[in-house]
mmCIF file of C-alpha atoms and ligand atoms in Angstrom:
data_model
loop_
_atom_site.group_PDB
_atom_site.id
_atom_site.type_symbol
_atom_site.label_atom_id
_atom_site.label_comp_id
_atom_site.label_asym_id
_atom_site.label_seq_id
_atom_site.Cartn_x
_atom_site.Cartn_y
_atom_site.Cartn_z
ATOM 1 C CA MET A 1 13.583 23.615 8.860
ATOM 2 C CA LYS A 2 16.339 26.154 8.329
ATOM 3 C CA TYR A 3 14.936 29.266 9.998
ATOM 4 C CA CYS A 4 13.029 29.792 13.243
ATOM 5 C CA SER A 5 9.323 30.194 12.488
ATOM 6 C CA GLU A 6 8.959 32.617 15.413
ATOM 7 C CA CYS A 7 11.873 35.036 14.872
ATOM 8 C CA GLY A 8 13.255 34.283 11.377
ATOM 9 C CA ASN A 9 16.830 33.650 12.555
ATOM 10 C CA LYS A 10 18.755 30.542 11.556
ATOM 11 C CA VAL A 11 18.180 27.462 13.679
ATOM 12 C CA SER A 12 20.882 25.018 14.831
ATOM 13 C CA TYR A 13 20.351 21.306 14.478
ATOM 14 C CA TYR A 14 21.732 19.265 17.382
ATOM 15 C CA THR A 15 20.625 17.110 20.308
ATOM 16 C CA PRO A 16 19.574 19.362 23.209
ATOM 17 C CA GLU A 17 20.853 18.564 26.683
ATOM 18 C CA GLY A 18 18.756 15.856 28.309
ATOM 19 C CA ASP A 19 17.279 14.819 24.972
ATOM 20 C CA ASN A 20 18.245 11.818 22.863
ATOM 21 C CA ARG A 21 17.785 12.965 19.285
ATOM 22 C CA PRO A 22 18.637 16.064 17.251
ATOM 23 C CA ARG A 23 16.153 18.959 17.068
ATOM 24 C CA HIS A 24 16.019 22.386 15.508
ATOM 25 C CA ASN A 25 17.068 24.833 18.236
ATOM 26 C CA CYS A 26 16.603 28.609 18.154
ATOM 27 C CA HIS A 27 19.157 30.401 20.335
ATOM 28 C CA PHE A 28 17.345 33.721 20.015
ATOM 29 C CA CYS A 29 13.923 32.504 21.140
ATOM 30 C CA GLN A 30 15.450 29.808 23.355
ATOM 31 C CA ILE A 31 12.966 27.298 21.999
ATOM 32 C CA ILE A 32 13.170 23.879 20.450
ATOM 33 C CA HIS A 33 11.128 23.215 17.318
ATOM 34 C CA TYR A 34 9.769 19.674 17.354
ATOM 35 C CA SER A 35 8.629 17.779 14.288
ATOM 36 C CA ASN A 36 6.060 15.014 14.765
ATOM 37 C CA PRO A 37 4.077 12.501 12.696
ATOM 38 C CA ASN A 38 0.916 13.569 10.897
ATOM 39 C CA ILE A 39 -2.442 11.875 11.108
ATOM 40 C CA VAL A 40 -4.448 10.856 8.062
ATOM 41 C CA ALA A 41 -8.095 10.080 8.873
ATOM 42 C CA GLY A 42 -10.710 8.521 6.648
ATOM 43 C CA CYS A 43 -13.596 6.125 6.226
ATOM 44 C CA LEU A 44 -14.295 2.754 4.714
ATOM 45 C CA PRO A 45 -17.912 3.528 3.711
ATOM 46 C CA VAL A 46 -20.077 0.443 3.207
ATOM 47 C CA TYR A 47 -23.554 0.348 1.679
ATOM 48 C CA GLN A 48 -25.766 -2.601 2.622
ATOM 49 C CA LYS A 49 -22.693 -4.317 4.055
ATOM 50 C CA ASN A 50 -21.393 -5.622 0.722
ATOM 51 C CA LYS A 51 -20.702 -2.564 -1.397
ATOM 52 C CA ILE A 52 -17.755 -0.268 -0.761
ATOM 53 C CA LEU A 53 -17.493 3.377 -1.756
ATOM 54 C CA LEU A 54 -14.249 4.259 -3.534
ATOM 55 C CA CYS A 55 -13.024 7.558 -4.951
ATOM 56 C CA LYS A 56 -10.847 7.988 -8.038
ATOM 57 C CA ARG A 57 -8.159 10.508 -7.163
ATOM 58 C CA ALA A 58 -8.165 13.815 -9.087
ATOM 59 C CA ILE A 59 -4.911 14.926 -7.455
ATOM 60 C CA GLU A 60 -1.339 13.727 -7.138
ATOM 61 C CA PRO A 61 0.056 11.527 -5.804
ATOM 62 C CA ARG A 62 -1.602 8.575 -7.548
ATOM 63 C CA ARG A 63 -3.977 10.620 -9.700
ATOM 64 C CA GLY A 64 -6.462 8.336 -11.473
ATOM 65 C CA TYR A 65 -6.142 5.558 -8.895
ATOM 66 C CA TRP A 66 -8.898 4.466 -6.534
ATOM 67 C CA THR A 67 -8.813 5.224 -2.826
ATOM 68 C CA LEU A 68 -10.960 5.463 0.275
ATOM 69 C CA PRO A 69 -11.941 8.990 1.325
ATOM 70 C CA ALA A 70 -9.171 10.146 3.680
ATOM 71 C CA GLY A 71 -6.908 13.088 4.292
ATOM 72 C CA TYR A 72 -4.882 15.063 6.804
ATOM 73 C CA MET A 73 -6.530 15.711 10.143
ATOM 74 C CA GLU A 74 -6.802 19.431 10.907
ATOM 75 C CA ASN A 75 -6.191 21.214 14.187
ATOM 76 C CA ASN A 76 -9.151 21.502 16.545
ATOM 77 C CA GLU A 77 -11.159 18.578 15.265
ATOM 78 C CA SER A 78 -11.551 14.989 16.453
ATOM 79 C CA VAL A 79 -10.255 12.033 14.431
ATOM 80 C CA GLU A 80 -13.862 11.033 13.679
ATOM 81 C CA ALA A 81 -14.753 14.577 12.594
ATOM 82 C CA ALA A 82 -11.757 14.548 10.246
ATOM 83 C CA ALA A 83 -12.835 11.205 8.760
ATOM 84 C CA LEU A 84 -16.406 12.449 8.217
ATOM 85 C CA ARG A 85 -15.171 15.741 6.739
ATOM 86 C CA GLU A 86 -12.927 13.967 4.241
ATOM 87 C CA THR A 87 -15.780 11.658 3.225
ATOM 88 C CA ARG A 88 -17.980 14.689 2.695
ATOM 89 C CA GLU A 89 -15.301 16.598 0.771
ATOM 90 C CA GLU A 90 -14.175 13.782 -1.509
ATOM 91 C CA ALA A 91 -17.419 11.862 -2.047
ATOM 92 C CA ASN A 92 -20.230 14.220 -1.028
ATOM 93 C CA ALA A 93 -21.393 11.399 1.208
ATOM 94 C CA GLU A 94 -22.806 11.435 4.737
ATOM 95 C CA VAL A 95 -21.895 8.265 6.612
ATOM 96 C CA ASN A 96 -22.349 6.886 10.116
ATOM 97 C CA ILE A 97 -19.141 5.804 11.823
ATOM 98 C CA ILE A 98 -19.278 2.288 13.267
ATOM 99 C CA SER A 99 -15.783 1.826 14.749
ATOM 100 C CA LEU A 100 -12.075 2.405 14.231
ATOM 101 C CA TYR A 101 -11.094 -0.248 11.706
ATOM 102 C CA THR A 102 -7.432 0.208 10.733
ATOM 103 C CA LEU A 103 -4.604 1.939 12.549
ATOM 104 C CA THR A 104 -1.504 2.012 10.360
ATOM 105 C CA SER A 105 1.853 3.495 11.310
ATOM 106 C CA ILE A 106 3.638 4.384 8.074
ATOM 107 C CA VAL A 107 7.010 4.595 9.748
ATOM 108 C CA HIS A 108 9.172 5.854 6.874
ATOM 109 C CA ALA A 109 6.685 8.627 6.105
ATOM 110 C CA SER A 110 6.135 9.652 9.757
ATOM 111 C CA GLN A 111 2.426 9.232 9.237
ATOM 112 C CA VAL A 112 -0.366 7.501 11.129
ATOM 113 C CA GLN A 113 -3.458 6.538 9.198
ATOM 114 C CA MET A 114 -6.768 5.802 10.917
ATOM 115 C CA LEU A 115 -9.688 4.474 8.885
ATOM 116 C CA PHE A 116 -13.136 4.101 10.399
ATOM 117 C CA LEU A 117 -15.631 1.516 9.284
ATOM 118 C CA ALA A 118 -18.726 3.525 8.332
ATOM 119 C CA GLU A 119 -22.218 2.854 7.059
ATOM 120 C CA LEU A 120 -23.464 4.688 4.004
ATOM 121 C CA PRO A 121 -27.193 4.706 4.785
ATOM 122 C CA THR A 122 -28.378 5.684 1.290
ATOM 123 C CA PRO A 123 -26.561 5.367 -2.059
ATOM 124 C CA GLU A 124 -26.134 9.123 -2.371
ATOM 125 C CA PHE A 125 -22.717 10.425 -3.341
ATOM 126 C CA SER A 126 -20.884 12.295 -6.082
ATOM 127 C CA SER A 127 -17.392 13.448 -6.962
ATOM 128 C CA GLY A 128 -15.924 16.090 -4.702
ATOM 129 C CA ILE A 129 -13.271 18.460 -6.031
ATOM 130 C CA GLU A 130 -10.443 15.998 -5.264
ATOM 131 C CA SER A 131 -12.179 13.078 -7.012
ATOM 132 C CA LEU A 132 -12.591 12.236 -10.701
ATOM 133 C CA ASP A 133 -15.223 9.628 -9.940
ATOM 134 C CA VAL A 134 -16.955 8.010 -6.961
ATOM 135 C CA GLN A 135 -18.531 4.573 -7.169
ATOM 136 C CA LEU A 136 -19.892 1.705 -5.102
ATOM 137 C CA PHE A 137 -18.022 -1.547 -5.712
ATOM 138 C CA SER A 138 -19.143 -5.109 -5.029
ATOM 139 C CA PHE A 139 -16.306 -7.225 -3.666
ATOM 140 C CA GLU A 140 -15.777 -8.947 -7.012
ATOM 141 C CA ASP A 141 -15.535 -5.623 -8.843
ATOM 142 C CA ILE A 142 -12.859 -3.957 -6.688
ATOM 143 C CA PRO A 143 -10.113 -2.622 -8.992
ATOM 144 C CA TRP A 144 -7.222 -4.259 -7.122
ATOM 145 C CA ASN A 145 -4.638 -3.200 -9.676
ATOM 146 C CA GLN A 146 -5.767 0.390 -9.649
ATOM 147 C CA LEU A 147 -5.731 1.084 -5.919
ATOM 148 C CA ALA A 148 -3.789 4.154 -4.852
ATOM 149 C CA PHE A 149 -2.032 2.947 -1.690
ATOM 150 C CA GLN A 150 -1.064 -0.172 0.224
ATOM 151 C CA THR A 151 -3.155 0.987 3.214
ATOM 152 C CA ILE A 152 -6.278 1.021 1.028
ATOM 153 C CA LYS A 153 -5.556 -2.452 -0.318
ATOM 154 C CA ASN A 154 -5.060 -3.665 3.255
ATOM 155 C CA ALA A 155 -8.335 -2.157 4.489
ATOM 156 C CA LEU A 156 -10.349 -3.668 1.633
ATOM 157 C CA THR A 157 -8.708 -7.068 2.127
ATOM 158 C CA PHE A 158 -9.449 -6.964 5.862
ATOM 159 C CA TYR A 159 -13.067 -6.004 5.201
ATOM 160 C CA ILE A 160 -13.767 -8.826 2.767
ATOM 161 C CA GLU A 161 -12.235 -11.358 5.169
ATOM 162 C CA ASP A 162 -14.084 -9.921 8.159
ATOM 163 C CA TYR A 163 -17.372 -9.831 6.241
ATOM 164 C CA LYS A 164 -17.200 -13.610 5.912
ATOM 165 C CA ALA A 165 -16.447 -13.963 9.641
ATOM 166 C CA GLY A 166 -19.113 -11.400 10.575
ATOM 167 C CA LYS A 167 -16.737 -9.549 12.914
ATOM 168 C CA PHE A 168 -14.900 -6.291 12.278
ATOM 169 C CA PRO A 169 -12.107 -5.879 14.818
ATOM 170 C CA LEU A 170 -9.474 -3.142 14.750
ATOM 171 C CA HIS A 171 -6.532 -4.010 12.508
ATOM 172 C CA ASN A 172 -3.244 -2.614 13.710
ATOM 173 C CA VAL A 173 -0.549 -2.453 11.031
ATOM 174 C CA VAL A 174 3.027 -1.170 10.939
ATOM 175 C CA LEU A 175 4.407 -0.413 7.474
ATOM 176 C CA LYS A 176 8.166 -0.081 7.319
ATOM 177 C CA ALA A 177 9.098 -0.918 3.755
ATOM 178 C CA PRO A 178 9.058 2.193 1.605
ATOM 179 C CA PRO A 179 7.444 1.383 -1.740
ATOM 180 C CA LYS A 180 7.079 4.683 -3.556
ATOM 181 C CA GLN A 181 3.296 4.712 -3.571
ATOM 182 C CA LEU A 182 3.104 4.603 0.218
ATOM 183 C CA ILE A 183 4.857 7.854 0.850
ATOM 184 C CA LYS A 184 1.699 9.940 0.904
ATOM 185 C CA PRO A 185 -1.326 7.727 1.520
ATOM 186 C CA MET B 1 4.336 30.861 12.841
ATOM 187 C CA LYS B 2 5.569 34.272 11.744
ATOM 188 C CA TYR B 3 8.512 33.429 9.480
ATOM 189 C CA CYS B 4 8.997 30.772 6.811
ATOM 190 C CA SER B 5 11.041 27.906 8.224
ATOM 191 C CA GLU B 6 12.637 27.310 4.808
ATOM 192 C CA CYS B 7 13.697 30.826 3.758
ATOM 193 C CA GLY B 8 13.277 33.055 6.829
ATOM 194 C CA ASN B 9 10.978 35.573 5.144
ATOM 195 C CA LYS B 10 7.665 36.653 6.707
ATOM 196 C CA VAL B 11 4.695 34.407 6.024
ATOM 197 C CA SER B 12 1.164 35.610 5.192
ATOM 198 C CA TYR B 13 -1.809 34.087 6.950
ATOM 199 C CA TYR B 14 -4.852 33.640 4.703
ATOM 200 C CA THR B 15 -6.981 30.950 3.081
ATOM 201 C CA PRO B 16 -5.264 29.693 -0.085
ATOM 202 C CA GLU B 17 -7.303 29.342 -3.273
ATOM 203 C CA GLY B 18 -9.219 26.064 -3.281
ATOM 204 C CA ASP B 19 -8.731 25.611 0.461
ATOM 205 C CA ASN B 20 -11.268 26.283 3.199
ATOM 206 C CA ARG B 21 -9.206 27.490 6.130
ATOM 207 C CA PRO B 22 -6.372 29.956 6.693
ATOM 208 C CA ARG B 23 -2.766 28.746 6.435
ATOM 209 C CA HIS B 24 0.686 30.264 6.662
ATOM 210 C CA ASN B 25 1.770 30.985 3.098
ATOM 211 C CA CYS B 26 5.309 31.794 1.950
ATOM 212 C CA HIS B 27 5.316 33.835 -1.262
ATOM 213 C CA PHE B 28 9.053 33.399 -1.731
ATOM 214 C CA CYS B 29 9.132 29.594 -1.509
ATOM 215 C CA GLN B 30 5.605 29.318 -2.936
ATOM 216 C CA ILE B 31 4.747 26.822 -0.231
ATOM 217 C CA ILE B 32 2.003 26.476 2.341
ATOM 218 C CA HIS B 33 3.000 25.581 5.899
ATOM 219 C CA TYR B 34 0.426 23.252 7.424
ATOM 220 C CA SER B 35 -0.068 22.746 11.134
ATOM 221 C CA ASN B 36 -1.562 19.446 12.279
ATOM 222 C CA PRO B 37 -2.462 17.637 15.512
ATOM 223 C CA ASN B 38 0.207 15.845 17.519
ATOM 224 C CA ILE B 39 0.052 12.273 18.737
ATOM 225 C CA VAL B 40 0.699 11.279 22.336
ATOM 226 C CA ALA B 41 1.323 7.550 22.740
ATOM 227 C CA GLY B 42 1.538 5.556 25.926
ATOM 228 C CA CYS B 43 0.723 2.412 27.856
ATOM 229 C CA LEU B 44 -1.582 1.280 30.588
ATOM 230 C CA PRO B 45 0.817 -1.306 32.085
ATOM 231 C CA VAL B 46 -0.898 -3.992 34.151
ATOM 232 C CA TYR B 47 0.804 -6.525 36.393
ATOM 233 C CA GLN B 48 -1.102 -9.749 37.111
ATOM 234 C CA LYS B 49 -4.239 -8.074 35.687
ATOM 235 C CA ASN B 50 -5.100 -6.162 38.857
ATOM 236 C CA LYS B 51 -2.185 -3.831 39.534
ATOM 237 C CA ILE B 52 -1.516 -0.752 37.438
ATOM 238 C CA LEU B 53 1.830 0.970 36.947
ATOM 239 C CA LEU B 54 1.692 4.734 37.481
ATOM 240 C CA CYS B 55 4.437 7.364 37.290
ATOM 241 C CA LYS B 56 4.673 10.507 39.397
ATOM 242 C CA ARG B 57 5.590 13.347 37.063
ATOM 243 C CA ALA B 58 8.944 15.061 37.613
ATOM 244 C CA ILE B 59 8.190 17.694 34.973
ATOM 245 C CA GLU B 60 5.599 20.343 34.273
ATOM 246 C CA PRO B 61 2.767 20.417 33.532
ATOM 247 C CA ARG B 62 1.267 18.662 36.544
ATOM 248 C CA ARG B 63 4.553 17.972 38.299
ATOM 249 C CA GLY B 64 3.988 15.698 41.326
ATOM 250 C CA TYR B 65 0.795 14.191 39.910
ATOM 251 C CA TRP B 66 0.410 10.576 38.830
ATOM 252 C CA THR B 67 0.145 9.569 35.209
ATOM 253 C CA LEU B 68 0.495 6.634 32.844
ATOM 254 C CA PRO B 69 3.748 6.500 30.864
ATOM 255 C CA ALA B 70 3.049 8.475 27.668
ATOM 256 C CA GLY B 71 4.570 11.176 25.521
ATOM 257 C CA TYR B 72 4.875 12.673 22.071
ATOM 258 C CA MET B 73 5.333 10.239 19.228
ATOM 259 C CA GLU B 74 8.525 10.889 17.262
ATOM 260 C CA ASN B 75 9.075 10.810 13.504
ATOM 261 C CA ASN B 76 9.970 7.444 11.977
ATOM 262 C CA GLU B 77 8.533 5.231 14.669
ATOM 263 C CA SER B 78 5.253 3.336 14.970
ATOM 264 C CA VAL B 79 2.598 4.270 17.542
ATOM 265 C CA GLU B 80 3.387 1.063 19.437
ATOM 266 C CA ALA B 81 7.121 1.760 19.367
ATOM 267 C CA ALA B 82 6.430 5.230 20.782
ATOM 268 C CA ALA B 83 4.284 3.756 23.573
ATOM 269 C CA LEU B 84 6.964 1.207 24.465
ATOM 270 C CA ARG B 85 9.706 3.840 24.327
ATOM 271 C CA GLU B 86 7.823 6.162 26.689
ATOM 272 C CA THR B 87 7.215 3.283 29.101
ATOM 273 C CA ARG B 88 10.911 2.494 29.024
ATOM 274 C CA GLU B 89 11.948 6.136 29.452
ATOM 275 C CA GLU B 90 9.556 7.048 32.238
ATOM 276 C CA ALA B 91 9.316 3.792 34.178
ATOM 277 C CA ASN B 92 12.307 1.696 33.090
ATOM 278 C CA ALA B 93 9.768 -1.003 32.352
ATOM 279 C CA GLU B 94 9.547 -3.488 29.496
ATOM 280 C CA VAL B 95 5.931 -4.357 28.706
ATOM 281 C CA ASN B 96 4.057 -6.438 26.147
ATOM 282 C CA ILE B 97 1.385 -4.556 24.239
ATOM 283 C CA ILE B 98 -1.995 -6.293 24.217
ATOM 284 C CA SER B 99 -4.194 -3.906 22.215
ATOM 285 C CA LEU B 100 -5.081 -0.272 21.597
ATOM 286 C CA TYR B 101 -7.218 0.664 24.580
ATOM 287 C CA THR B 102 -8.084 4.373 24.431
ATOM 288 C CA LEU B 103 -8.169 6.764 21.490
ATOM 289 C CA THR B 104 -8.838 10.283 22.697
ATOM 290 C CA SER B 105 -9.145 13.359 20.514
ATOM 291 C CA ILE B 106 -8.329 16.368 22.673
ATOM 292 C CA VAL B 107 -9.932 18.799 20.289
ATOM 293 C CA HIS B 108 -9.038 22.120 21.889
ATOM 294 C CA ALA B 109 -5.377 21.083 22.219
ATOM 295 C CA SER B 110 -5.120 19.608 18.687
ATOM 296 C CA GLN B 111 -3.842 16.417 20.193
ATOM 297 C CA VAL B 112 -4.671 12.727 19.774
ATOM 298 C CA GLN B 113 -3.785 10.400 22.611
ATOM 299 C CA MET B 114 -3.478 6.645 22.099
ATOM 300 C CA LEU B 115 -2.961 4.387 25.111
ATOM 301 C CA PHE B 116 -2.241 0.689 24.699
ATOM 302 C CA LEU B 117 -3.228 -1.920 27.230
ATOM 303 C CA ALA B 118 0.038 -3.659 28.111
ATOM 304 C CA GLU B 119 1.175 -6.486 30.317
ATOM 305 C CA LEU B 120 4.047 -5.931 32.723
ATOM 306 C CA PRO B 121 5.399 -9.487 32.899
ATOM 307 C CA THR B 122 7.585 -8.973 35.981
ATOM 308 C CA PRO B 123 7.364 -6.277 38.697
ATOM 309 C CA GLU B 124 10.568 -4.617 37.528
ATOM 310 C CA PHE B 125 10.541 -0.854 37.122
ATOM 311 C CA SER B 126 12.095 2.311 38.484
ATOM 312 C CA SER B 127 11.886 6.058 38.035
ATOM 313 C CA GLY B 128 13.076 7.379 34.714
ATOM 314 C CA ILE B 129 14.375 10.930 34.411
ATOM 315 C CA GLU B 130 10.871 12.385 33.941
ATOM 316 C CA SER B 131 9.436 10.560 36.970
ATOM 317 C CA LEU B 132 9.753 11.249 40.708
ATOM 318 C CA ASP B 133 8.355 7.844 41.578
ATOM 319 C CA VAL B 134 6.921 4.760 39.884
ATOM 320 C CA GLN B 135 4.582 2.362 41.657
ATOM 321 C CA LEU B 136 2.131 -0.459 41.141
ATOM 322 C CA PHE B 137 -1.350 0.386 42.420
ATOM 323 C CA SER B 138 -4.177 -1.958 43.333
ATOM 324 C CA PHE B 139 -7.530 -0.619 42.176
ATOM 325 C CA GLU B 140 -8.468 0.512 45.680
ATOM 326 C CA ASP B 141 -5.206 2.435 46.104
ATOM 327 C CA ILE B 142 -5.354 4.515 42.920
ATOM 328 C CA PRO B 143 -4.740 8.170 43.867
ATOM 329 C CA TRP B 144 -7.813 9.532 42.081
ATOM 330 C CA ASN B 145 -7.331 13.046 43.379
ATOM 331 C CA GLN B 146 -3.714 13.184 42.347
ATOM 332 C CA LEU B 147 -4.018 12.071 38.728
ATOM 333 C CA ALA B 148 -2.370 14.372 36.199
ATOM 334 C CA PHE B 149 -4.910 14.402 33.374
ATOM 335 C CA GLN B 150 -8.506 13.596 32.501
ATOM 336 C CA THR B 151 -7.354 11.067 29.902
ATOM 337 C CA ILE B 152 -5.507 9.097 32.607
ATOM 338 C CA LYS B 153 -8.550 9.129 34.889
ATOM 339 C CA ASN B 154 -10.665 7.914 31.977
ATOM 340 C CA ALA B 155 -8.300 5.069 31.118
ATOM 341 C CA LEU B 156 -8.129 3.841 34.716
ATOM 342 C CA THR B 157 -11.897 4.045 35.091
ATOM 343 C CA PHE B 158 -12.402 2.086 31.854
ATOM 344 C CA TYR B 159 -9.920 -0.551 32.977
ATOM 345 C CA ILE B 160 -11.531 -1.185 36.343
ATOM 346 C CA GLU B 161 -14.959 -1.488 34.712
ATOM 347 C CA ASP B 162 -13.666 -3.735 31.955
ATOM 348 C CA TYR B 163 -11.774 -5.899 34.424
ATOM 349 C CA LYS B 164 -15.097 -6.800 36.038
ATOM 350 C CA ALA B 165 -16.595 -7.598 32.630
ATOM 351 C CA GLY B 166 -13.482 -9.480 31.491
ATOM 352 C CA LYS B 167 -13.383 -7.623 28.150
ATOM 353 C CA PHE B 168 -11.110 -4.778 27.133
ATOM 354 C CA PRO B 169 -12.519 -3.097 24.015
ATOM 355 C CA LEU B 170 -11.153 0.095 22.482
ATOM 356 C CA HIS B 171 -12.593 3.217 24.110
ATOM 357 C CA ASN B 172 -12.999 6.107 21.740
ATOM 358 C CA VAL B 173 -13.325 9.486 23.459
ATOM 359 C CA VAL B 174 -13.650 13.061 22.219
ATOM 360 C CA LEU B 175 -12.722 15.753 24.750
ATOM 361 C CA LYS B 176 -13.938 19.207 23.866
ATOM 362 C CA ALA B 177 -14.198 21.057 27.159
ATOM 363 C CA PRO B 178 -10.925 22.763 27.993
ATOM 364 C CA PRO B 179 -10.160 22.295 31.677
ATOM 365 C CA LYS B 180 -6.680 23.690 32.209
ATOM 366 C CA GLN B 181 -5.058 20.403 33.158
ATOM 367 C CA LEU B 182 -5.958 18.801 29.827
ATOM 368 C CA ILE B 183 -3.922 21.092 27.674
ATOM 369 C CA LYS B 184 -0.816 18.924 27.686
ATOM 370 C CA PRO B 185 -1.693 15.346 28.631
HETATM 371 ZN ZN1 LIG C 1 13.614 32.053 17.044
HETATM 372 ZN ZN1 LIG C 2 9.843 30.647 2.431
#
């Protein structure tokens, strides 16, 4: 941020009194502009418990790689609504959310990703505008070397392990290392 | 937003091509400025399983009312780190996080609140700069009529119920009604 989004004057970057980190301050509006992490919400859609719905990305970053349906949460919606909307937009699929399954803080990208375990009740889906392809994968067919992001690889790995154990607890992950492909999950 | 934060020129508010909701567009920078929900992270600190640490707010909104230590997550930190930092700042308390306990989408405020169940290992705490008072409360002493926000009331209610059951699962809540006191939990 270089200019105040309310008045258009230049902002000053320094630590306000009583605060402990630098912010963008507007002297004209007398306001502080905060910048905060974004939320990415999505689903891990499962059909008959052992087939997982993946989408092949039609957009950068990681075009052509496989991912779970997920995207930025919008204002005035719940996390679950965002996850369902992304699943609808990217895979034309209607799923039933079971529970929050992964919560990942991607520290270097100031992003928090929440993926919900979800049931795909019928094998009905197709490519949305942001997908080149959408397919159901058996565990043994998952394209591990063509996954778009570390968070997706983690979620699929967790699911296959949890499937054997028959329990699907929340997995809480903090990613700090900045491999390039993690910057925009 | 009225002005582009990168160049200072006026932005135009309309739905970009291929999008489905209006955004602030800068024609000079050729960029779209997105606005997304904020995360509030905090703890439900428990001492010896049956005493809960509450803070009396020294700041608006809801000055003088009791709350759990929580606040806006900052860039480049994990959700847990934010929760621990807020507990340190508001209550001068060092806690051990047990698990994510409440996930609340406050839809009308475009806010997502995550509270972690946390153990306060020793009864050491004091008022941070944003607190007028910090105290441990037995269940029967909780000041129900002087709680700052609905999300805090929910978390305390869940905890007392779960304490009886001996299980502390994640509680996923969507708040849509806009009572005034919920706007900034
Ligand atoms: Zn200004
Ligand atoms: Zn601009």
